[in-house]
Structures are given as C-alpha cells and as structure tokens.
PDB file of C-alpha atoms in Angstrom:
ATOM      1  CA  UNK A   1     -66.294 106.084 153.140  1.00 43.00           C
ATOM      2  CA  UNK A   2     -67.521 109.407 154.532  1.00 45.00           C
ATOM      3  CA  UNK A   3     -65.982 112.233 156.522  1.00 49.00           C
ATOM      4  CA  UNK A   4     -68.368 112.033 159.425  1.00 50.00           C
ATOM      5  CA  UNK A   5     -68.787 113.623 162.813  1.00 51.00           C
ATOM      6  CA  UNK A   6     -65.781 115.400 164.294  1.00 48.00           C
ATOM      7  CA  UNK A   7     -63.947 114.855 161.004  1.00 57.00           C
ATOM      8  CA  UNK A   8     -63.664 111.118 161.576  1.00 58.00           C
ATOM      9  CA  UNK A   9     -63.863 108.869 158.536  1.00 63.00           C
ATOM     10  CA  UNK A  10     -66.978 106.712 158.783  1.00 74.00           C
ATOM     11  CA  UNK A  11     -67.941 103.726 156.718  1.00 87.00           C
ATOM     12  CA  UNK A  12     -71.560 103.684 155.604  1.00 89.00           C
ATOM     13  CA  UNK A  13     -72.260 100.829 158.025  1.00 91.00           C
ATOM     14  CA  UNK A  14     -71.059 103.095 160.855  1.00 92.00           C
ATOM     15  CA  UNK A  15     -73.694 105.631 159.870  1.00 93.00           C
ATOM     16  CA  UNK A  16     -76.405 102.955 159.793  1.00 93.00           C
ATOM     17  CA  UNK A  17     -75.490 101.360 163.103  1.00 92.00           C
ATOM     18  CA  UNK A  18     -74.419 104.540 164.881  1.00 93.00           C
ATOM     19  CA  UNK A  19     -77.528 106.663 164.352  1.00 94.00           C
ATOM     20  CA  UNK A  20     -79.682 107.135 167.445  1.00 95.00           C
ATOM     21  CA  UNK A  21     -82.898 108.956 168.269  1.00 95.00           C
ATOM     22  CA  UNK A  22     -81.929 111.681 170.732  1.00 96.00           C
ATOM     23  CA  UNK A  23     -84.338 113.712 172.866  1.00 96.00           C
ATOM     24  CA  UNK A  24     -82.023 116.208 174.545  1.00 96.00           C
ATOM     25  CA  UNK A  25     -79.722 118.531 172.631  1.00 96.00           C
ATOM     26  CA  UNK A  26     -76.972 121.036 173.361  1.00 96.00           C
ATOM     27  CA  UNK A  27     -77.178 124.760 172.602  1.00 93.00           C
ATOM     28  CA  UNK A  28     -74.732 124.457 169.691  1.00 96.00           C
ATOM     29  CA  UNK A  29     -76.210 125.785 166.452  1.00 96.00           C
ATOM     30  CA  UNK A  30     -76.052 124.057 163.073  1.00 98.00           C
ATOM     31  CA  UNK A  31     -74.363 125.979 160.257  1.00 97.00           C
ATOM     32  CA  UNK A  32     -76.470 126.747 157.209  1.00 97.00           C
ATOM     33  CA  UNK A  33     -73.901 125.109 154.922  1.00 97.00           C
ATOM     34  CA  UNK A  34     -74.244 121.848 156.862  1.00 97.00           C
ATOM     35  CA  UNK A  35     -78.036 122.071 156.783  1.00 98.00           C
ATOM     36  CA  UNK A  36     -77.937 122.539 153.025  1.00 98.00           C
ATOM     37  CA  UNK A  37     -75.851 119.378 152.597  1.00 97.00           C
ATOM     38  CA  UNK A  38     -78.274 117.435 154.786  1.00 98.00           C
ATOM     39  CA  UNK A  39     -81.302 118.698 152.883  1.00 98.00           C
ATOM     40  CA  UNK A  40     -79.659 117.983 149.535  1.00 98.00           C
ATOM     41  CA  UNK A  41     -79.208 114.363 150.627  1.00 98.00           C
ATOM     42  CA  UNK A  42     -82.944 114.201 151.367  1.00 98.00           C
ATOM     43  CA  UNK A  43     -83.740 115.340 147.832  1.00 98.00           C
ATOM     44  CA  UNK A  44     -81.728 112.486 146.328  1.00 98.00           C
ATOM     45  CA  UNK A  45     -83.988 109.758 147.726  1.00 98.00           C
ATOM     46  CA  UNK A  46     -85.856 107.432 145.347  1.00 97.00           C
ATOM     47  CA  UNK A  47     -89.547 108.096 144.805  1.00 97.00           C
ATOM     48  CA  UNK A  48     -92.441 106.387 143.092  1.00 96.00           C
ATOM     49  CA  UNK A  49     -92.827 107.479 139.427  1.00 96.00           C
ATOM     50  CA  UNK A  50     -90.020 109.967 140.222  1.00 96.00           C
ATOM     51  CA  UNK A  51     -92.631 112.335 141.650  1.00 97.00           C
ATOM     52  CA  UNK A  52     -90.274 113.657 144.330  1.00 97.00           C
ATOM     53  CA  UNK A  53     -93.420 114.464 146.322  1.00 97.00           C
ATOM     54  CA  UNK A  54     -91.739 116.025 149.350  1.00 98.00           C
ATOM     55  CA  UNK A  55     -91.681 119.634 150.457  1.00 98.00           C
ATOM     56  CA  UNK A  56     -89.525 120.576 153.440  1.00 98.00           C
ATOM     57  CA  UNK A  57     -89.639 123.525 155.772  1.00 98.00           C
ATOM     58  CA  UNK A  58     -86.483 123.901 157.880  1.00 98.00           C
ATOM     59  CA  UNK A  59     -87.393 125.833 161.012  1.00 98.00           C
ATOM     60  CA  UNK A  60     -84.235 127.411 162.432  1.00 98.00           C
ATOM     61  CA  UNK A  61     -84.713 131.021 163.524  1.00 97.00           C
ATOM     62  CA  UNK A  62     -85.357 131.342 167.282  1.00 97.00           C
ATOM     63  CA  UNK A  63     -88.623 133.157 166.564  1.00 97.00           C
ATOM     64  CA  UNK A  64     -89.958 130.429 164.268  1.00 97.00           C
ATOM     65  CA  UNK A  65     -88.785 127.634 166.560  1.00 98.00           C
ATOM     66  CA  UNK A  66     -90.603 129.312 169.445  1.00 97.00           C
ATOM     67  CA  UNK A  67     -93.706 129.608 167.274  1.00 97.00           C
ATOM     68  CA  UNK A  68     -93.528 125.942 166.409  1.00 98.00           C
ATOM     69  CA  UNK A  69     -93.150 125.005 170.059  1.00 97.00           C
ATOM     70  CA  UNK A  70     -96.449 126.763 170.724  1.00 97.00           C
ATOM     71  CA  UNK A  71     -98.070 124.391 168.258  1.00 97.00           C
ATOM     72  CA  UNK A  72     -96.297 121.414 169.800  1.00 97.00           C
ATOM     73  CA  UNK A  73     -97.638 122.354 173.230  1.00 97.00           C
ATOM     74  CA  UNK A  74    -101.111 121.675 171.860  1.00 97.00           C
ATOM     75  CA  UNK A  75     -99.846 118.496 170.167  1.00 97.00           C
ATOM     76  CA  UNK A  76     -98.556 117.362 173.556  1.00 97.00           C
ATOM     77  CA  UNK A  77    -101.888 118.133 175.201  1.00 97.00           C
ATOM     78  CA  UNK A  78    -103.817 116.166 172.574  1.00 97.00           C
ATOM     79  CA  UNK A  79    -101.513 113.162 172.937  1.00 96.00           C
ATOM     80  CA  UNK A  80    -101.865 112.980 176.704  1.00 96.00           C
ATOM     81  CA  UNK A  81    -104.893 110.653 176.864  1.00 96.00           C
ATOM     82  CA  UNK A  82    -103.403 108.255 174.313  1.00 93.00           C
ATOM     83  CA  UNK A  83    -100.091 108.051 176.164  1.00 96.00           C
ATOM     84  CA  UNK A  84    -101.705 107.704 179.578  1.00 96.00           C
ATOM     85  CA  UNK A  85    -103.679 104.744 178.283  1.00 96.00           C
ATOM     86  CA  UNK A  86    -100.742 103.122 176.515  1.00 94.00           C
ATOM     87  CA  UNK A  87     -98.300 103.584 179.418  1.00 96.00           C
ATOM     88  CA  UNK A  88    -100.742 103.380 182.312  1.00 95.00           C
ATOM     89  CA  UNK A  89     -98.185 101.536 184.450  1.00 96.00           C
ATOM     90  CA  UNK A  90     -95.342 103.904 183.585  1.00 96.00           C
ATOM     91  CA  UNK A  91     -96.340 107.512 184.393  1.00 95.00           C
ATOM     92  CA  UNK A  92     -92.707 108.584 184.158  1.00 96.00           C
ATOM     93  CA  UNK A  93     -92.704 107.605 180.481  1.00 95.00           C
ATOM     94  CA  UNK A  94     -95.830 109.673 179.899  1.00 96.00           C
ATOM     95  CA  UNK A  95     -94.300 112.690 181.624  1.00 97.00           C
ATOM     96  CA  UNK A  96     -90.995 112.536 179.756  1.00 95.00           C
ATOM     97  CA  UNK A  97     -92.650 111.918 176.382  1.00 96.00           C
ATOM     98  CA  UNK A  98     -95.096 114.800 176.754  1.00 97.00           C
ATOM     99  CA  UNK A  99     -92.258 117.038 177.910  1.00 97.00           C
ATOM    100  CA  UNK A 100     -90.178 116.179 174.873  1.00 97.00           C
ATOM    101  CA  UNK A 101     -93.072 116.741 172.465  1.00 97.00           C
ATOM    102  CA  UNK A 102     -93.614 120.194 173.956  1.00 97.00           C
ATOM    103  CA  UNK A 103     -89.994 121.352 174.271  1.00 97.00           C
ATOM    104  CA  UNK A 104     -88.420 119.305 171.430  1.00 97.00           C
ATOM    105  CA  UNK A 105     -85.471 118.651 173.702  1.00 96.00           C
ATOM    106  CA  UNK A 106     -84.024 122.109 173.072  1.00 96.00           C
ATOM    107  CA  UNK A 107     -83.314 121.172 169.442  1.00 97.00           C
ATOM    108  CA  UNK A 108     -82.114 124.196 167.443  1.00 97.00           C
ATOM    109  CA  UNK A 109     -83.629 122.971 164.161  1.00 98.00           C
ATOM    110  CA  UNK A 110     -86.956 121.373 163.261  1.00 98.00           C
ATOM    111  CA  UNK A 111     -87.497 119.884 159.808  1.00 98.00           C
ATOM    112  CA  UNK A 112     -91.095 119.517 158.629  1.00 98.00           C
ATOM    113  CA  UNK A 113     -91.863 117.129 155.750  1.00 98.00           C
ATOM    114  CA  UNK A 114     -95.009 117.885 153.741  1.00 97.00           C
ATOM    115  CA  UNK A 115     -96.633 116.280 150.728  1.00 96.00           C
ATOM    116  CA  UNK A 116     -95.714 118.848 148.103  1.00 95.00           C
ATOM    117  CA  UNK A 117     -99.206 118.723 146.565  1.00 92.00           C
ATOM    118  CA  UNK A 118    -102.491 117.950 148.317  1.00 89.00           C
ATOM    119  CA  UNK A 119    -103.358 115.128 145.907  1.00 91.00           C
ATOM    120  CA  UNK A 120    -101.212 112.751 143.883  1.00 92.00           C
ATOM    121  CA  UNK A 121    -103.888 110.153 143.167  1.00 92.00           C
ATOM    122  CA  UNK A 122    -103.654 110.913 139.434  1.00 92.00           C
ATOM    123  CA  UNK A 123    -100.159 109.373 139.409  1.00 92.00           C
ATOM    124  CA  UNK A 124     -99.631 107.245 142.506  1.00 93.00           C
ATOM    125  CA  UNK A 125    -101.674 105.851 145.353  1.00 92.00           C
ATOM    126  CA  UNK A 126    -101.262 107.494 148.735  1.00 93.00           C
ATOM    127  CA  UNK A 127     -99.186 104.622 150.092  1.00 94.00           C
ATOM    128  CA  UNK A 128     -96.578 105.280 147.420  1.00 96.00           C
ATOM    129  CA  UNK A 129     -96.376 108.949 148.412  1.00 96.00           C
ATOM    130  CA  UNK A 130     -95.869 108.012 152.062  1.00 96.00           C
ATOM    131  CA  UNK A 131     -93.127 105.532 151.148  1.00 97.00           C
ATOM    132  CA  UNK A 132     -91.348 108.103 148.979  1.00 98.00           C
ATOM    133  CA  UNK A 133     -91.327 110.807 151.649  1.00 98.00           C
ATOM    134  CA  UNK A 134     -90.241 108.296 154.285  1.00 98.00           C
ATOM    135  CA  UNK A 135     -87.287 107.320 152.083  1.00 98.00           C
ATOM    136  CA  UNK A 136     -86.357 110.982 151.776  1.00 98.00           C
ATOM    137  CA  UNK A 137     -86.546 111.511 155.531  1.00 98.00           C
ATOM    138  CA  UNK A 138     -84.322 108.478 156.081  1.00 98.00           C
ATOM    139  CA  UNK A 139     -81.715 110.029 153.774  1.00 98.00           C
ATOM    140  CA  UNK A 140     -81.988 113.220 155.797  1.00 98.00           C
ATOM    141  CA  UNK A 141     -81.394 111.721 159.230  1.00 98.00           C
ATOM    142  CA  UNK A 142     -78.556 109.490 158.024  1.00 97.00           C
ATOM    143  CA  UNK A 143     -76.849 112.458 156.389  1.00 97.00           C
ATOM    144  CA  UNK A 144     -77.326 114.420 159.606  1.00 97.00           C
ATOM    145  CA  UNK A 145     -75.585 111.721 161.625  1.00 96.00           C
ATOM    146  CA  UNK A 146     -72.757 111.612 159.101  1.00 94.00           C
ATOM    147  CA  UNK A 147     -72.257 115.297 160.008  1.00 94.00           C
ATOM    148  CA  UNK A 148     -72.263 114.534 163.737  1.00 94.00           C
ATOM    149  CA  UNK A 149     -75.850 115.736 164.171  1.00 97.00           C
ATOM    150  CA  UNK A 150     -78.475 113.681 165.948  1.00 97.00           C
ATOM    151  CA  UNK A 151     -82.194 113.554 165.251  1.00 97.00           C
ATOM    152  CA  UNK A 152     -85.532 112.255 166.425  1.00 97.00           C
ATOM    153  CA  UNK A 153     -88.117 111.358 163.788  1.00 97.00           C
ATOM    154  CA  UNK A 154     -91.561 112.350 165.114  1.00 97.00           C
ATOM    155  CA  UNK A 155     -95.158 111.632 164.106  1.00 94.00           C
ATOM    156  CA  UNK A 156     -96.871 113.138 167.174  1.00 96.00           C
ATOM    157  CA  UNK A 157     -98.649 115.874 165.153  1.00 97.00           C
ATOM    158  CA  UNK A 158    -100.383 113.183 163.083  1.00 96.00           C
ATOM    159  CA  UNK A 159    -101.434 111.355 166.244  1.00 95.00           C
ATOM    160  CA  UNK A 160    -102.900 114.678 167.441  1.00 97.00           C
ATOM    161  CA  UNK A 161    -104.698 115.310 164.121  1.00 96.00           C
ATOM    162  CA  UNK A 162    -102.852 118.612 163.673  1.00 97.00           C
ATOM    163  CA  UNK A 163    -101.090 118.033 160.348  1.00 96.00           C
ATOM    164  CA  UNK A 164    -103.409 120.400 158.443  1.00 95.00           C
ATOM    165  CA  UNK A 165    -103.026 123.099 161.116  1.00 96.00           C
ATOM    166  CA  UNK A 166     -99.251 122.928 160.821  1.00 97.00           C
ATOM    167  CA  UNK A 167     -99.491 123.040 157.028  1.00 96.00           C
ATOM    168  CA  UNK A 168    -101.641 126.168 157.168  1.00 96.00           C
ATOM    169  CA  UNK A 169     -99.177 127.874 159.530  1.00 96.00           C
ATOM    170  CA  UNK A 170     -95.845 126.827 158.017  1.00 97.00           C
ATOM    171  CA  UNK A 171     -96.449 125.644 154.429  1.00 97.00           C
ATOM    172  CA  UNK A 172     -99.714 127.061 153.064  1.00 95.00           C
ATOM    173  CA  UNK A 173    -100.550 125.771 149.608  1.00 91.00           C
ATOM    174  CA  UNK A 174     -98.823 122.433 150.104  1.00 93.00           C
ATOM    175  CA  UNK A 175    -100.130 119.073 151.224  1.00 92.00           C
ATOM    176  CA  UNK A 176    -100.463 118.087 154.852  1.00 91.00           C
ATOM    177  CA  UNK A 177     -97.536 117.415 157.146  1.00 96.00           C
ATOM    178  CA  UNK A 178     -96.460 113.774 156.969  1.00 96.00           C
ATOM    179  CA  UNK A 179     -93.721 113.714 159.603  1.00 97.00           C
ATOM    180  CA  UNK A 180     -91.021 115.822 161.205  1.00 98.00           C
ATOM    181  CA  UNK A 181     -87.603 115.487 162.768  1.00 98.00           C
ATOM    182  CA  UNK A 182     -85.606 117.578 165.180  1.00 98.00           C
ATOM    183  CA  UNK A 183     -81.893 118.080 164.577  1.00 98.00           C
ATOM    184  CA  UNK A 184     -79.107 119.054 166.919  1.00 97.00           C
ATOM    185  CA  UNK A 185     -75.788 118.254 168.522  1.00 97.00           C
ATOM    186  CA  UNK A 186     -75.876 116.151 171.672  1.00 94.00           C
ATOM    187  CA  UNK A 187     -73.620 115.382 174.582  1.00 88.00           C
ATOM    188  CA  UNK A 188     -72.659 111.720 174.583  1.00 85.00           C
ATOM    189  CA  UNK A 189     -74.371 111.348 177.971  1.00 85.00           C
ATOM    190  CA  UNK A 190     -77.685 112.046 176.234  1.00 88.00           C
ATOM    191  CA  UNK A 191     -77.192 109.521 173.430  1.00 92.00           C
ATOM    192  CA  UNK A 192     -79.110 106.335 174.303  1.00 88.00           C
ATOM    193  CA  UNK A 193     -77.835 102.845 173.763  1.00 91.00           C
ATOM    194  CA  UNK A 194     -79.296 100.993 170.813  1.00 88.00           C
ATOM    195  CA  UNK A 195     -82.394  98.986 171.697  1.00 88.00           C
ATOM    196  CA  UNK A 196     -82.184  95.292 170.975  1.00 91.00           C
ATOM    197  CA  UNK A 197     -83.283  94.385 167.459  1.00 91.00           C
ATOM    198  CA  UNK A 198     -86.338  92.135 167.234  1.00 94.00           C
ATOM    199  CA  UNK A 199     -85.660  88.627 165.971  1.00 92.00           C
ATOM    200  CA  UNK A 200     -87.308  86.819 163.060  1.00 93.00           C
ATOM    201  CA  UNK A 201     -87.918  90.002 161.051  1.00 93.00           C
ATOM    202  CA  UNK A 202     -86.703  88.716 157.693  1.00 94.00           C
ATOM    203  CA  UNK A 203     -86.292  85.562 155.700  1.00 93.00           C
ATOM    204  CA  UNK A 204     -84.112  84.756 152.704  1.00 95.00           C
ATOM    205  CA  UNK A 205     -85.871  82.376 150.303  1.00 94.00           C
TER     206      UNK A 205
END
C-alpha cells in the first residue's frame, strides 16, 4: 500500500488502474524532493544484462522548458502531414494534437529519456535496450501518479526524426532520445476517462 496523491493510501492496483494520460496541466509546480523520488523509482526498473541503459534529463527551469518548447514547435510542424493523413476525417483531432505537441499542455516538467550510450550492441541487441528504457519510463509515470502527478508519454520527436537534434541540445555525449514524458498536476476536469480495453489481448495456456 502506498501513500498516494493528496495523502490518500492507494493500493498498487489503484495506481495501475488510476493512471491517465493528461494533456492539460495546472500552473502548480512540482517540488524537487518529489521529482527525486519519481526519478529514483525509474532507476529501479529491470534491464537486460543489468545494463541500466537509460539517461534522463529532467527539464524544469522556465528557461529550459521554453527552450524545449521551441524544439517541440518544429516537432509539431514535422508531424503535421502524418497526422493530417491519419485523421483526415477529424481535423479537430489534428489541431488539438499539434497544439499539445507544441505547448506540452502547460506542463511544468519534461522528462527526456536517452540511451545512455550510443551503442550497446556489444552486450545487447537494440530491442533489449528499448525494452529496458520503456520499463524504466513505466516505473517513472506510475510513481508520478502515486504522488498525485499526471503524465503523458510521448514519442512525437521520434516520429519527426528529431531525436538526435534533441540529444545534441540537451544531452550531448549520450545516445539518442528514445521517448519523453511531461509531468504536472491536473484539474480533475482535464483528466480523461479510461478508454475501453481491447478484448482478446492475452491467453492463458
């Protein structure tokens, strides 16, 4: 059992089923001590061959967040054609998605997940590195929700082929950006309902 958001005791299943991807955040800032607990949870994820191949950059200062939003404006621009094709019958979805990519929903914190080293092929195939970092990011967003903080896991920079650009700007010397998440507090009105789970997605044999 965990002491979760607003000091309420949450069972682990409440964390799993309660987490939502949020795209609009309040102005409330996240304390450094809370961020450190969230990031520590990320570091305790399992990884192939115990490589712990992740490297995180937590973007929090207003100046750095603004700088990152400049990059995301270009990410939004590069994703436009893809989204317009995919959602050709739903222009409102295209507009809202591009707007979120560019503004990050006013999130006060952006967490960037990089491959710590450019190449791990000597120890583990690339798929294993991706799985390991994904496991770490899952720890991160679940820990965030346990602290009453919402997130939205994003891969738009990869879709825009800008992972190396972001690495060079925010984590020079490390591997390319794999994914990112925004973190922030949210009004309940901005927390979406859970989408229906797809059926027939597992079998017990």
